[in-house]
């Protein structure tokens, strides 16, 4: 069973920054594609960013140049650094994992999910 533990959600003013963390098991971290998704009320879940163990990241256009996804192998942790936050970034953010990394870009790591954490950006 894949367990993903997220932290770092908070309320922040528009223009502020947050860093989300997702801690996985060593096996999960070293095996699967990883990423972050978000879901606002009454909207479908959407991919924010994803990354493989090769460190190659992909981003949704709506967060391009504002968010950065990264890996810390020493801590089995995937980070999402969010800068210049906007009210439309308000959502529940989910860490996702899978499918297994196979030497290609990870574009939809959505086989397993964390519990979700709330990010609220005030105007």
PDB file of C-alpha atoms in Angstrom:
ATOM      1  CA  UNK A   1       0.000   0.000   0.000  1.00  0.00           C
ATOM      2  CA  UNK A   2       1.312   3.428  -0.981  1.00  0.00           C
ATOM      3  CA  UNK A   3       1.053   6.087   1.699  1.00  0.00           C
ATOM      4  CA  UNK A   4       1.710   9.731   0.942  1.00  0.00           C
ATOM      5  CA  UNK A   5       1.812  12.250   3.773  1.00  0.00           C
ATOM      6  CA  UNK A   6       1.421  15.884   2.832  1.00  0.00           C
ATOM      7  CA  UNK A   7       2.164  18.956   4.908  1.00  0.00           C
ATOM      8  CA  UNK A   8       2.630  22.679   4.475  1.00  0.00           C
ATOM      9  CA  UNK A   9      -0.877  23.805   3.616  1.00  0.00           C
ATOM     10  CA  UNK A  10      -1.852  27.154   5.062  1.00  0.00           C
ATOM     11  CA  UNK A  11      -3.649  30.417   4.488  1.00  0.00           C
ATOM     12  CA  UNK A  12      -1.607  33.123   2.821  1.00  0.00           C
ATOM     13  CA  UNK A  13      -2.158  36.530   1.305  1.00  0.00           C
ATOM     14  CA  UNK A  14      -2.100  37.071  -2.420  1.00  0.00           C
ATOM     15  CA  UNK A  15       1.488  37.272  -3.629  1.00  0.00           C
ATOM     16  CA  UNK A  16       2.779  35.113  -0.804  1.00  0.00           C
ATOM     17  CA  UNK A  17       4.595  31.795  -0.892  1.00  0.00           C
ATOM     18  CA  UNK A  18       4.193  28.307   0.518  1.00  0.00           C
ATOM     19  CA  UNK A  19       6.127  25.077   0.299  1.00  0.00           C
ATOM     20  CA  UNK A  20       4.206  21.830   0.313  1.00  0.00           C
ATOM     21  CA  UNK A  21       5.884  18.569   1.269  1.00  0.00           C
ATOM     22  CA  UNK A  22       4.950  14.990   0.450  1.00  0.00           C
ATOM     23  CA  UNK A  23       6.744  12.241   2.334  1.00  0.00           C
ATOM     24  CA  UNK A  24       6.674   8.752   0.864  1.00  0.00           C
ATOM     25  CA  UNK A  25       8.274   5.443   1.702  1.00  0.00           C
ATOM     26  CA  UNK A  26      11.691   4.781   0.258  1.00  0.00           C
ATOM     27  CA  UNK A  27      10.202   2.202  -2.092  1.00  0.00           C
ATOM     28  CA  UNK A  28       7.520   4.569  -3.323  1.00  0.00           C
ATOM     29  CA  UNK A  29       9.889   7.474  -3.721  1.00  0.00           C
ATOM     30  CA  UNK A  30      12.412   5.443  -5.701  1.00  0.00           C
ATOM     31  CA  UNK A  31       9.890   3.551  -7.818  1.00  0.00           C
ATOM     32  CA  UNK A  32       7.047   5.832  -8.875  1.00  0.00           C
ATOM     33  CA  UNK A  33       6.497   9.014 -10.717  1.00  0.00           C
ATOM     34  CA  UNK A  34       5.428  11.685  -8.237  1.00  0.00           C
ATOM     35  CA  UNK A  35       3.446  14.856  -8.504  1.00  0.00           C
ATOM     36  CA  UNK A  36       1.010  17.379  -7.168  1.00  0.00           C
ATOM     37  CA  UNK A  37      -2.609  17.921  -8.109  1.00  0.00           C
ATOM     38  CA  UNK A  38      -5.226  20.316  -6.855  1.00  0.00           C
ATOM     39  CA  UNK A  39      -8.984  20.474  -6.699  1.00  0.00           C
ATOM     40  CA  UNK A  40     -11.035  23.574  -6.067  1.00  0.00           C
ATOM     41  CA  UNK A  41     -14.662  23.372  -4.926  1.00  0.00           C
ATOM     42  CA  UNK A  42     -16.994  22.257  -7.712  1.00  0.00           C
ATOM     43  CA  UNK A  43     -14.079  21.673 -10.082  1.00  0.00           C
ATOM     44  CA  UNK A  44     -12.295  18.583 -11.319  1.00  0.00           C
ATOM     45  CA  UNK A  45      -8.923  17.609  -9.973  1.00  0.00           C
ATOM     46  CA  UNK A  46      -6.129  18.969 -12.149  1.00  0.00           C
ATOM     47  CA  UNK A  47      -2.446  18.248 -12.391  1.00  0.00           C
ATOM     48  CA  UNK A  48      -0.149  20.975 -11.122  1.00  0.00           C
ATOM     49  CA  UNK A  49       3.277  19.433 -11.615  1.00  0.00           C
ATOM     50  CA  UNK A  50       4.930  16.041 -11.900  1.00  0.00           C
ATOM     51  CA  UNK A  51       8.433  14.641 -11.717  1.00  0.00           C
ATOM     52  CA  UNK A  52      10.349  11.416 -12.235  1.00  0.00           C
ATOM     53  CA  UNK A  53      13.380  10.198 -10.352  1.00  0.00           C
ATOM     54  CA  UNK A  54      15.456  11.572 -13.211  1.00  0.00           C
ATOM     55  CA  UNK A  55      14.457  15.008 -11.931  1.00  0.00           C
ATOM     56  CA  UNK A  56      12.683  16.042 -15.114  1.00  0.00           C
ATOM     57  CA  UNK A  57       9.631  18.065 -14.179  1.00  0.00           C
ATOM     58  CA  UNK A  58       6.551  19.100 -16.099  1.00  0.00           C
ATOM     59  CA  UNK A  59       4.094  21.816 -15.155  1.00  0.00           C
ATOM     60  CA  UNK A  60       0.605  22.915 -15.934  1.00  0.00           C
ATOM     61  CA  UNK A  61       0.552  26.153 -17.873  1.00  0.00           C
ATOM     62  CA  UNK A  62      -1.357  27.972 -15.159  1.00  0.00           C
ATOM     63  CA  UNK A  63       1.523  27.617 -12.666  1.00  0.00           C
ATOM     64  CA  UNK A  64       4.419  27.980 -15.104  1.00  0.00           C
ATOM     65  CA  UNK A  65       7.236  30.123 -13.682  1.00  0.00           C
ATOM     66  CA  UNK A  66       5.543  30.370 -10.283  1.00  0.00           C
ATOM     67  CA  UNK A  67       5.716  26.823  -8.882  1.00  0.00           C
ATOM     68  CA  UNK A  68       8.678  24.476  -8.644  1.00  0.00           C
ATOM     69  CA  UNK A  69       8.551  20.748  -7.943  1.00  0.00           C
ATOM     70  CA  UNK A  70      11.649  19.055  -6.597  1.00  0.00           C
ATOM     71  CA  UNK A  71      12.891  15.847  -4.973  1.00  0.00           C
ATOM     72  CA  UNK A  72      14.922  15.244  -1.840  1.00  0.00           C
ATOM     73  CA  UNK A  73      16.096  11.650  -1.917  1.00  0.00           C
ATOM     74  CA  UNK A  74      17.582  11.874   1.580  1.00  0.00           C
ATOM     75  CA  UNK A  75      14.117  12.548   3.004  1.00  0.00           C
ATOM     76  CA  UNK A  76      11.965  10.638   0.496  1.00  0.00           C
ATOM     77  CA  UNK A  77      10.147  13.904  -0.032  1.00  0.00           C
ATOM     78  CA  UNK A  78       8.602  15.698  -2.975  1.00  0.00           C
ATOM     79  CA  UNK A  79       8.272  19.447  -2.585  1.00  0.00           C
ATOM     80  CA  UNK A  80       6.101  21.970  -4.320  1.00  0.00           C
ATOM     81  CA  UNK A  81       7.362  25.502  -3.850  1.00  0.00           C
ATOM     82  CA  UNK A  82       4.627  27.956  -4.690  1.00  0.00           C
ATOM     83  CA  UNK A  83       5.437  31.611  -5.242  1.00  0.00           C
ATOM     84  CA  UNK A  84       3.315  34.606  -6.186  1.00  0.00           C
ATOM     85  CA  UNK A  85       0.193  32.822  -5.039  1.00  0.00           C
ATOM     86  CA  UNK A  86      -3.132  34.035  -6.360  1.00  0.00           C
ATOM     87  CA  UNK A  87      -6.680  33.594  -5.075  1.00  0.00           C
ATOM     88  CA  UNK A  88      -7.371  31.194  -7.937  1.00  0.00           C
ATOM     89  CA  UNK A  89      -4.693  28.902  -6.487  1.00  0.00           C
ATOM     90  CA  UNK A  90      -7.012  28.226  -3.556  1.00  0.00           C
ATOM     91  CA  UNK A  91      -7.715  24.496  -3.544  1.00  0.00           C
ATOM     92  CA  UNK A  92      -7.103  21.216  -1.827  1.00  0.00           C
ATOM     93  CA  UNK A  93      -3.692  20.010  -2.946  1.00  0.00           C
ATOM     94  CA  UNK A  94      -2.974  16.301  -3.295  1.00  0.00           C
ATOM     95  CA  UNK A  95       0.276  14.452  -3.604  1.00  0.00           C
ATOM     96  CA  UNK A  96       0.060  11.734  -6.240  1.00  0.00           C
ATOM     97  CA  UNK A  97       2.223   8.756  -7.134  1.00  0.00           C
ATOM     98  CA  UNK A  98       2.455   6.200  -9.912  1.00  0.00           C
ATOM     99  CA  UNK A  99       2.883   4.697 -12.391  1.00  0.00           C
ATOM    100  CA  UNK A 100       6.382   3.294 -11.939  1.00  0.00           C
ATOM    101  CA  UNK A 101       9.112   5.377 -13.467  1.00  0.00           C
ATOM    102  CA  UNK A 102      10.436   3.731 -16.624  1.00  0.00           C
ATOM    103  CA  UNK A 103      12.865   6.238 -18.035  1.00  0.00           C
ATOM    104  CA  UNK A 104      10.298   8.564 -19.577  1.00  0.00           C
ATOM    105  CA  UNK A 105       8.678  11.753 -18.410  1.00  0.00           C
ATOM    106  CA  UNK A 106       5.998  11.364 -15.770  1.00  0.00           C
ATOM    107  CA  UNK A 107       2.903  13.192 -16.908  1.00  0.00           C
ATOM    108  CA  UNK A 108       0.062  11.780 -14.810  1.00  0.00           C
ATOM    109  CA  UNK A 109       1.137  10.336 -11.426  1.00  0.00           C
ATOM    110  CA  UNK A 110      -2.375   9.544 -10.263  1.00  0.00           C
ATOM    111  CA  UNK A 111      -2.467   5.892  -9.200  1.00  0.00           C
ATOM    112  CA  UNK A 112      -2.204   6.737  -5.487  1.00  0.00           C
ATOM    113  CA  UNK A 113      -3.137   9.795  -3.461  1.00  0.00           C
ATOM    114  CA  UNK A 114      -2.358  11.567  -0.242  1.00  0.00           C
ATOM    115  CA  UNK A 115      -5.180  12.792   1.955  1.00  0.00           C
ATOM    116  CA  UNK A 116      -5.048  16.337   0.626  1.00  0.00           C
ATOM    117  CA  UNK A 117      -4.121  19.610   2.300  1.00  0.00           C
ATOM    118  CA  UNK A 118      -5.817  22.969   2.065  1.00  0.00           C
ATOM    119  CA  UNK A 119      -4.190  26.013   0.520  1.00  0.00           C
ATOM    120  CA  UNK A 120      -6.131  29.234   0.820  1.00  0.00           C
ATOM    121  CA  UNK A 121      -4.997  32.462  -0.812  1.00  0.00           C
ATOM    122  CA  UNK A 122      -6.785  35.623   0.226  1.00  0.00           C
ATOM    123  CA  UNK A 123      -7.183  38.607  -2.040  1.00  0.00           C
TER     124      UNK A 123
END
